[in-house]
Amino acid sequence: MDTIICHNLTKRFGDFTAVDNMNFSVAEGELFGFLGPNGAGKTTTIKMMTGLLFPTSGRAVLGGYDIQEQTLEAKGILGYVPDNPFLYEKLTGTEYLHFMADLYSVALKDRERRISDLLSLFELQNKGGEMIQGYSRGMRQKISLAGALIHSPKIIFLDEPTVGLDPKGARTMVEVLRELTTRGTTVFVSTHILGIAERICDRVGIVNRGTLIA
């Protein structure tokens, strides 16, 4: 079963075509790599698939929900970590995860365990009580992904997920993504680093100048 379907997805900014008739599908439980140079249209495509940008034409369907026509249902089953996550710096890591749990209506009875598990998973259990403003770039990347996973999404989008991570942090990230796919979560990873895509992905789409070329 295909969890992500893009059909003729197109985005124009004036006379500039950032994404041109993008067509692809991603299966349930697949780790799909979206590979291409900077400026190829990867982030623009992800923003359309996650409902952050309206396409000029075409459509994206996530878990059977059209992101434009069934926005709340589609967003309820996805998680998204941008390449430069926005975080509330005056919150502690634990407070941020509670905030994300509120946004996704995570049940209170499951929340404490879920937050504890996520902090441990990303080796942040000793940092949960500290304000995010004191976090390193790698720690911010981890807490952002933890927040995106708080509601156990069916689909997770990650834009350059290993940026700012040291080798150990990058390895942890890869292990987490692999574990997610074994649970049936569909993982969509954008990167411009061939080695990462080659090492972790089940399948890769190569994009250049807004077009899927392979």
PDB file of C-alpha atoms in Angstrom:
ATOM      1  CA  MET A   1       0.000   0.000   0.000  1.00  0.00           C
ATOM      2  CA  ASP A   2       1.285   3.465  -0.914  1.00  0.00           C
ATOM      3  CA  THR A   3       1.259   5.868   2.034  1.00  0.00           C
ATOM      4  CA  ILE A   4       2.513   8.913   0.087  1.00  0.00           C
ATOM      5  CA  ILE A   5       1.326   9.758  -3.408  1.00  0.00           C
ATOM      6  CA  CYS A   6       2.396  12.859  -5.333  1.00  0.00           C
ATOM      7  CA  HIS A   7       0.527  13.500  -8.560  1.00  0.00           C
ATOM      8  CA  ASN A   8       1.732  16.235 -10.931  1.00  0.00           C
ATOM      9  CA  LEU A   9       2.797  18.364  -7.955  1.00  0.00           C
ATOM     10  CA  THR A  10       3.910  21.770  -9.254  1.00  0.00           C
ATOM     11  CA  LYS A  11       4.946  25.037  -7.612  1.00  0.00           C
ATOM     12  CA  ARG A  12       5.681  28.277  -9.430  1.00  0.00           C
ATOM     13  CA  PHE A  13       6.883  31.548  -7.948  1.00  0.00           C
ATOM     14  CA  GLY A  14       6.098  34.089 -10.654  1.00  0.00           C
ATOM     15  CA  ASP A  15       7.968  32.979 -13.762  1.00  0.00           C
ATOM     16  CA  PHE A  16      10.181  30.570 -11.801  1.00  0.00           C
ATOM     17  CA  THR A  17       9.122  26.921 -11.595  1.00  0.00           C
ATOM     18  CA  ALA A  18      10.529  25.478  -8.357  1.00  0.00           C
ATOM     19  CA  VAL A  19       8.811  22.085  -8.687  1.00  0.00           C
ATOM     20  CA  ASP A  20       7.653  20.794 -12.051  1.00  0.00           C
ATOM     21  CA  ASN A  21       5.077  17.981 -12.315  1.00  0.00           C
ATOM     22  CA  MET A  22       6.476  15.821  -9.501  1.00  0.00           C
ATOM     23  CA  ASN A  23       5.133  12.265  -9.591  1.00  0.00           C
ATOM     24  CA  PHE A  24       6.105   9.476  -7.192  1.00  0.00           C
ATOM     25  CA  SER A  25       4.743   7.187  -4.499  1.00  0.00           C
ATOM     26  CA  VAL A  26       6.192   5.786  -1.259  1.00  0.00           C
ATOM     27  CA  ALA A  27       5.077   2.507   0.283  1.00  0.00           C
ATOM     28  CA  GLU A  28       4.065   1.936   3.891  1.00  0.00           C
ATOM     29  CA  GLY A  29       7.100   1.236   6.077  1.00  0.00           C
ATOM     30  CA  GLU A  30       9.558   2.405   3.426  1.00  0.00           C
ATOM     31  CA  LEU A  31      12.544   4.662   4.078  1.00  0.00           C
ATOM     32  CA  PHE A  32      12.554   6.840   0.993  1.00  0.00           C
ATOM     33  CA  GLY A  33      15.407   9.188   0.127  1.00  0.00           C
ATOM     34  CA  PHE A  34      14.818  12.431  -1.753  1.00  0.00           C
ATOM     35  CA  LEU A  35      18.251  13.175  -3.157  1.00  0.00           C
ATOM     36  CA  GLY A  36      19.460  16.243  -5.012  1.00  0.00           C
ATOM     37  CA  PRO A  37      21.699  19.316  -4.860  1.00  0.00           C
ATOM     38  CA  ASN A  38      20.823  22.418  -2.862  1.00  0.00           C
ATOM     39  CA  GLY A  39      18.135  24.403  -4.686  1.00  0.00           C
ATOM     40  CA  ALA A  40      16.784  21.364  -6.539  1.00  0.00           C
ATOM     41  CA  GLY A  41      13.264  21.760  -5.127  1.00  0.00           C
ATOM     42  CA  LYS A  42      13.400  19.202  -2.312  1.00  0.00           C
ATOM     43  CA  THR A  43      12.258  21.493   0.517  1.00  0.00           C
ATOM     44  CA  THR A  44       9.548  23.094  -1.616  1.00  0.00           C
ATOM     45  CA  THR A  45       8.175  19.630  -2.435  1.00  0.00           C
ATOM     46  CA  ILE A  46       8.151  18.638   1.243  1.00  0.00           C
ATOM     47  CA  LYS A  47       6.402  21.870   2.228  1.00  0.00           C
ATOM     48  CA  MET A  48       3.651  21.162  -0.300  1.00  0.00           C
ATOM     49  CA  MET A  49       3.288  17.574   0.919  1.00  0.00           C
ATOM     50  CA  THR A  50       3.009  18.717   4.541  1.00  0.00           C
ATOM     51  CA  GLY A  51       0.538  21.519   3.815  1.00  0.00           C
ATOM     52  CA  LEU A  52       2.922  24.419   4.470  1.00  0.00           C
ATOM     53  CA  LEU A  53       2.778  25.577   0.841  1.00  0.00           C
ATOM     54  CA  PHE A  54      -0.137  25.509  -1.569  1.00  0.00           C
ATOM     55  CA  PRO A  55       0.785  23.878  -4.881  1.00  0.00           C
ATOM     56  CA  THR A  56       0.216  25.758  -8.108  1.00  0.00           C
ATOM     57  CA  SER A  57      -1.255  22.525  -9.425  1.00  0.00           C
ATOM     58  CA  GLY A  58      -1.286  18.822  -8.645  1.00  0.00           C
ATOM     59  CA  ARG A  59      -2.014  17.061  -5.377  1.00  0.00           C
ATOM     60  CA  ALA A  60      -0.406  15.123  -2.540  1.00  0.00           C
ATOM     61  CA  VAL A  61      -2.177  12.282  -0.727  1.00  0.00           C
ATOM     62  CA  LEU A  62      -0.937  11.074   2.670  1.00  0.00           C
ATOM     63  CA  GLY A  63      -2.377   7.897   4.161  1.00  0.00           C
ATOM     64  CA  GLY A  64      -5.400   8.266   1.901  1.00  0.00           C
ATOM     65  CA  TYR A  65      -5.989  11.925   2.817  1.00  0.00           C
ATOM     66  CA  ASP A  66      -5.582  14.761   0.316  1.00  0.00           C
ATOM     67  CA  ILE A  67      -3.414  17.335   2.115  1.00  0.00           C
ATOM     68  CA  GLN A  68      -5.392  20.237   0.603  1.00  0.00           C
ATOM     69  CA  GLU A  69      -8.908  18.864   0.978  1.00  0.00           C
ATOM     70  CA  GLN A  70      -8.537  16.839   4.212  1.00  0.00           C
ATOM     71  CA  THR A  71      -5.875  18.944   5.885  1.00  0.00           C
ATOM     72  CA  LEU A  72      -6.526  18.137   9.543  1.00  0.00           C
ATOM     73  CA  GLU A  73      -6.796  14.408   8.944  1.00  0.00           C
ATOM     74  CA  ALA A  74      -3.583  14.373   6.887  1.00  0.00           C
ATOM     75  CA  LYS A  75      -1.613  16.508   9.343  1.00  0.00           C
ATOM     76  CA  GLY A  76      -2.799  14.326  12.209  1.00  0.00           C
ATOM     77  CA  ILE A  77      -0.883  11.325  10.852  1.00  0.00           C
ATOM     78  CA  LEU A  78       2.365  13.051   9.902  1.00  0.00           C
ATOM     79  CA  GLY A  79       5.410  14.439  11.644  1.00  0.00           C
ATOM     80  CA  TYR A  80       7.797  16.976  10.121  1.00  0.00           C
ATOM     81  CA  VAL A  81      11.316  18.084  11.037  1.00  0.00           C
ATOM     82  CA  PRO A  82      12.654  20.945   8.875  1.00  0.00           C
ATOM     83  CA  ASP A  83      16.351  21.462   8.232  1.00  0.00           C
ATOM     84  CA  ASN A  84      16.383  24.395  10.672  1.00  0.00           C
ATOM     85  CA  PRO A  85      13.706  23.591  13.274  1.00  0.00           C
ATOM     86  CA  PHE A  86      11.936  26.421  15.111  1.00  0.00           C
ATOM     87  CA  LEU A  87      11.912  25.733  18.830  1.00  0.00           C
ATOM     88  CA  TYR A  88      10.639  27.684  21.829  1.00  0.00           C
ATOM     89  CA  GLU A  89      13.935  28.407  23.533  1.00  0.00           C
ATOM     90  CA  LYS A  90      12.488  29.374  26.909  1.00  0.00           C
ATOM     91  CA  LEU A  91      10.905  25.946  27.310  1.00  0.00           C
ATOM     92  CA  THR A  92      12.775  22.976  28.711  1.00  0.00           C
ATOM     93  CA  GLY A  93      13.026  19.878  26.553  1.00  0.00           C
ATOM     94  CA  THR A  94      10.331  18.160  28.615  1.00  0.00           C
ATOM     95  CA  GLU A  95       8.027  21.198  28.434  1.00  0.00           C
ATOM     96  CA  TYR A  96       8.458  21.312  24.663  1.00  0.00           C
ATOM     97  CA  LEU A  97       7.441  17.660  24.352  1.00  0.00           C
ATOM     98  CA  HIS A  98       4.369  18.316  26.528  1.00  0.00           C
ATOM     99  CA  PHE A  99       3.516  21.253  24.253  1.00  0.00           C
ATOM    100  CA  MET A 100       3.785  19.044  21.158  1.00  0.00           C
ATOM    101  CA  ALA A 101       1.703  16.368  22.891  1.00  0.00           C
ATOM    102  CA  ASP A 102      -1.006  18.979  23.508  1.00  0.00           C
ATOM    103  CA  LEU A 103      -1.005  19.973  19.829  1.00  0.00           C
ATOM    104  CA  TYR A 104      -1.586  16.363  18.791  1.00  0.00           C
ATOM    105  CA  SER A 105      -4.017  15.536  21.628  1.00  0.00           C
ATOM    106  CA  VAL A 106      -1.830  12.773  23.050  1.00  0.00           C
ATOM    107  CA  ALA A 107      -3.656  11.132  25.974  1.00  0.00           C
ATOM    108  CA  LEU A 108      -2.389  12.190  29.406  1.00  0.00           C
ATOM    109  CA  LYS A 109      -2.186   8.585  30.625  1.00  0.00           C
ATOM    110  CA  ASP A 110       0.343   7.741  27.885  1.00  0.00           C
ATOM    111  CA  ARG A 111       2.193  11.035  27.805  1.00  0.00           C
ATOM    112  CA  GLU A 112       4.720  10.759  30.640  1.00  0.00           C
ATOM    113  CA  ARG A 113       5.899   7.345  29.486  1.00  0.00           C
ATOM    114  CA  ARG A 114       6.075   8.498  25.887  1.00  0.00           C
ATOM    115  CA  ILE A 115       8.117  11.582  26.770  1.00  0.00           C
ATOM    116  CA  SER A 116      10.473   9.577  28.983  1.00  0.00           C
ATOM    117  CA  ASP A 117      10.985   6.980  26.245  1.00  0.00           C
ATOM    118  CA  LEU A 118      11.743   9.625  23.608  1.00  0.00           C
ATOM    119  CA  LEU A 119      14.221  11.484  25.810  1.00  0.00           C
ATOM    120  CA  SER A 120      16.019   8.200  26.500  1.00  0.00           C
ATOM    121  CA  LEU A 121      15.930   7.185  22.841  1.00  0.00           C
ATOM    122  CA  PHE A 122      17.781  10.351  21.841  1.00  0.00           C
ATOM    123  CA  GLU A 123      20.073  10.299  24.894  1.00  0.00           C
ATOM    124  CA  LEU A 124      18.521  13.491  26.274  1.00  0.00           C
ATOM    125  CA  GLN A 125      17.231  12.045  29.552  1.00  0.00           C
ATOM    126  CA  ASN A 126      19.647  14.236  31.525  1.00  0.00           C
ATOM    127  CA  LYS A 127      18.812  17.340  29.487  1.00  0.00           C
ATOM    128  CA  GLY A 128      15.005  17.259  29.666  1.00  0.00           C
ATOM    129  CA  GLY A 129      14.931  19.773  32.516  1.00  0.00           C
ATOM    130  CA  GLU A 130      17.217  22.266  30.766  1.00  0.00           C
ATOM    131  CA  MET A 131      16.047  25.150  28.574  1.00  0.00           C
ATOM    132  CA  ILE A 132      16.330  24.586  24.839  1.00  0.00           C
ATOM    133  CA  GLN A 133      18.283  27.840  24.464  1.00  0.00           C
ATOM    134  CA  GLY A 134      21.265  26.004  25.966  1.00  0.00           C
ATOM    135  CA  TYR A 135      21.022  23.047  23.564  1.00  0.00           C
ATOM    136  CA  SER A 136      23.619  22.416  20.878  1.00  0.00           C
ATOM    137  CA  ARG A 137      22.583  22.184  17.202  1.00  0.00           C
ATOM    138  CA  GLY A 138      22.581  18.392  17.416  1.00  0.00           C
ATOM    139  CA  MET A 139      20.466  18.365  20.593  1.00  0.00           C
ATOM    140  CA  ARG A 140      17.973  20.733  18.964  1.00  0.00           C
ATOM    141  CA  GLN A 141      17.716  18.359  16.011  1.00  0.00           C
ATOM    142  CA  LYS A 142      17.041  15.468  18.380  1.00  0.00           C
ATOM    143  CA  ILE A 143      14.408  17.240  20.499  1.00  0.00           C
ATOM    144  CA  SER A 144      12.695  18.419  17.315  1.00  0.00           C
ATOM    145  CA  LEU A 145      12.462  14.848  16.019  1.00  0.00           C
ATOM    146  CA  ALA A 146      11.255  13.663  19.431  1.00  0.00           C
ATOM    147  CA  GLY A 147       8.479  16.263  19.221  1.00  0.00           C
ATOM    148  CA  ALA A 148       7.537  15.101  15.735  1.00  0.00           C
ATOM    149  CA  LEU A 149       7.263  11.521  17.002  1.00  0.00           C
ATOM    150  CA  ILE A 150       5.240  12.261  20.155  1.00  0.00           C
ATOM    151  CA  HIS A 151       1.945  11.182  18.546  1.00  0.00           C
ATOM    152  CA  SER A 152       3.355   8.066  16.806  1.00  0.00           C
ATOM    153  CA  PRO A 153       2.787   9.385  13.268  1.00  0.00           C
ATOM    154  CA  LYS A 154       2.276   7.075  10.306  1.00  0.00           C
ATOM    155  CA  ILE A 155       4.513   9.274   8.141  1.00  0.00           C
ATOM    156  CA  ILE A 156       7.569  11.302   9.133  1.00  0.00           C
ATOM    157  CA  PHE A 157       9.241  13.896   6.891  1.00  0.00           C
ATOM    158  CA  LEU A 158      12.831  14.927   7.605  1.00  0.00           C
ATOM    159  CA  ASP A 159      14.676  17.661   5.728  1.00  0.00           C
ATOM    160  CA  GLU A 160      18.458  17.098   6.008  1.00  0.00           C
ATOM    161  CA  PRO A 161      18.116  15.192   9.320  1.00  0.00           C
ATOM    162  CA  THR A 162      21.824  14.667  10.002  1.00  0.00           C
ATOM    163  CA  VAL A 163      22.867  18.323   9.624  1.00  0.00           C
ATOM    164  CA  GLY A 164      24.604  19.486  12.809  1.00  0.00           C
ATOM    165  CA  LEU A 165      24.939  16.003  14.264  1.00  0.00           C
ATOM    166  CA  ASP A 166      28.259  14.490  15.266  1.00  0.00           C
ATOM    167  CA  PRO A 167      29.023  10.956  13.968  1.00  0.00           C
ATOM    168  CA  LYS A 168      27.498   9.298  17.039  1.00  0.00           C
ATOM    169  CA  GLY A 169      24.366  11.461  16.834  1.00  0.00           C
ATOM    170  CA  ALA A 170      24.025  10.730  13.116  1.00  0.00           C
ATOM    171  CA  ARG A 171      24.321   7.003  13.797  1.00  0.00           C
ATOM    172  CA  THR A 172      21.641   7.240  16.495  1.00  0.00           C
ATOM    173  CA  MET A 173      19.389   9.113  14.071  1.00  0.00           C
ATOM    174  CA  VAL A 174      19.821   6.426  11.423  1.00  0.00           C
ATOM    175  CA  GLU A 175      19.063   3.668  13.949  1.00  0.00           C
ATOM    176  CA  VAL A 176      15.902   5.468  15.078  1.00  0.00           C
ATOM    177  CA  LEU A 177      14.679   5.892  11.497  1.00  0.00           C
ATOM    178  CA  ARG A 178      15.316   2.234  10.754  1.00  0.00           C
ATOM    179  CA  GLU A 179      13.435   1.210  13.903  1.00  0.00           C
ATOM    180  CA  LEU A 180      10.485   3.356  12.838  1.00  0.00           C
ATOM    181  CA  THR A 181      10.199   1.582   9.503  1.00  0.00           C
ATOM    182  CA  THR A 182      10.129  -1.824  11.215  1.00  0.00           C
ATOM    183  CA  ARG A 183       7.031  -0.566  13.057  1.00  0.00           C
ATOM    184  CA  GLY A 184       5.366   0.356   9.762  1.00  0.00           C
ATOM    185  CA  THR A 185       6.122   4.085   9.800  1.00  0.00           C
ATOM    186  CA  THR A 186       6.889   5.609   6.422  1.00  0.00           C
ATOM    187  CA  VAL A 187      10.024   7.775   6.534  1.00  0.00           C
ATOM    188  CA  PHE A 188      10.703  10.424   3.876  1.00  0.00           C
ATOM    189  CA  VAL A 189      14.242  11.833   4.080  1.00  0.00           C
ATOM    190  CA  SER A 190      15.547  14.743   2.031  1.00  0.00           C
ATOM    191  CA  THR A 191      19.317  15.028   1.662  1.00  0.00           C
ATOM    192  CA  HIS A 192      22.022  16.251  -0.683  1.00  0.00           C
ATOM    193  CA  ILE A 193      24.568  13.780   0.709  1.00  0.00           C
ATOM    194  CA  LEU A 194      24.819  10.678  -1.480  1.00  0.00           C
ATOM    195  CA  GLY A 195      26.506   8.570   1.216  1.00  0.00           C
ATOM    196  CA  ILE A 196      23.623   9.041   3.652  1.00  0.00           C
ATOM    197  CA  ALA A 197      20.994   8.177   1.055  1.00  0.00           C
ATOM    198  CA  GLU A 198      22.973   5.131  -0.090  1.00  0.00           C
ATOM    199  CA  ARG A 199      23.481   3.873   3.461  1.00  0.00           C
ATOM    200  CA  ILE A 200      20.007   4.220   4.955  1.00  0.00           C
ATOM    201  CA  CYS A 201      17.365   4.304   2.222  1.00  0.00           C
ATOM    202  CA  ASP A 202      15.323   1.480   0.728  1.00  0.00           C
ATOM    203  CA  ARG A 203      14.721   3.514  -2.410  1.00  0.00           C
ATOM    204  CA  VAL A 204      15.829   6.907  -3.704  1.00  0.00           C
ATOM    205  CA  GLY A 205      14.300   9.561  -5.924  1.00  0.00           C
ATOM    206  CA  ILE A 206      16.787  11.940  -7.560  1.00  0.00           C
ATOM    207  CA  VAL A 207      15.569  15.471  -8.167  1.00  0.00           C
ATOM    208  CA  ASN A 208      17.224  18.308 -10.075  1.00  0.00           C
ATOM    209  CA  ARG A 209      15.866  21.707 -11.073  1.00  0.00           C
ATOM    210  CA  GLY A 210      12.460  20.810  -9.717  1.00  0.00           C
ATOM    211  CA  THR A 211      12.124  17.627 -11.737  1.00  0.00           C
ATOM    212  CA  LEU A 212      12.354  13.986 -10.672  1.00  0.00           C
ATOM    213  CA  ILE A 213      14.996  12.632 -13.039  1.00  0.00           C
ATOM    214  CA  ALA A 214      15.455   9.080 -11.700  1.00  0.00           C
TER     215      ALA A 214
END
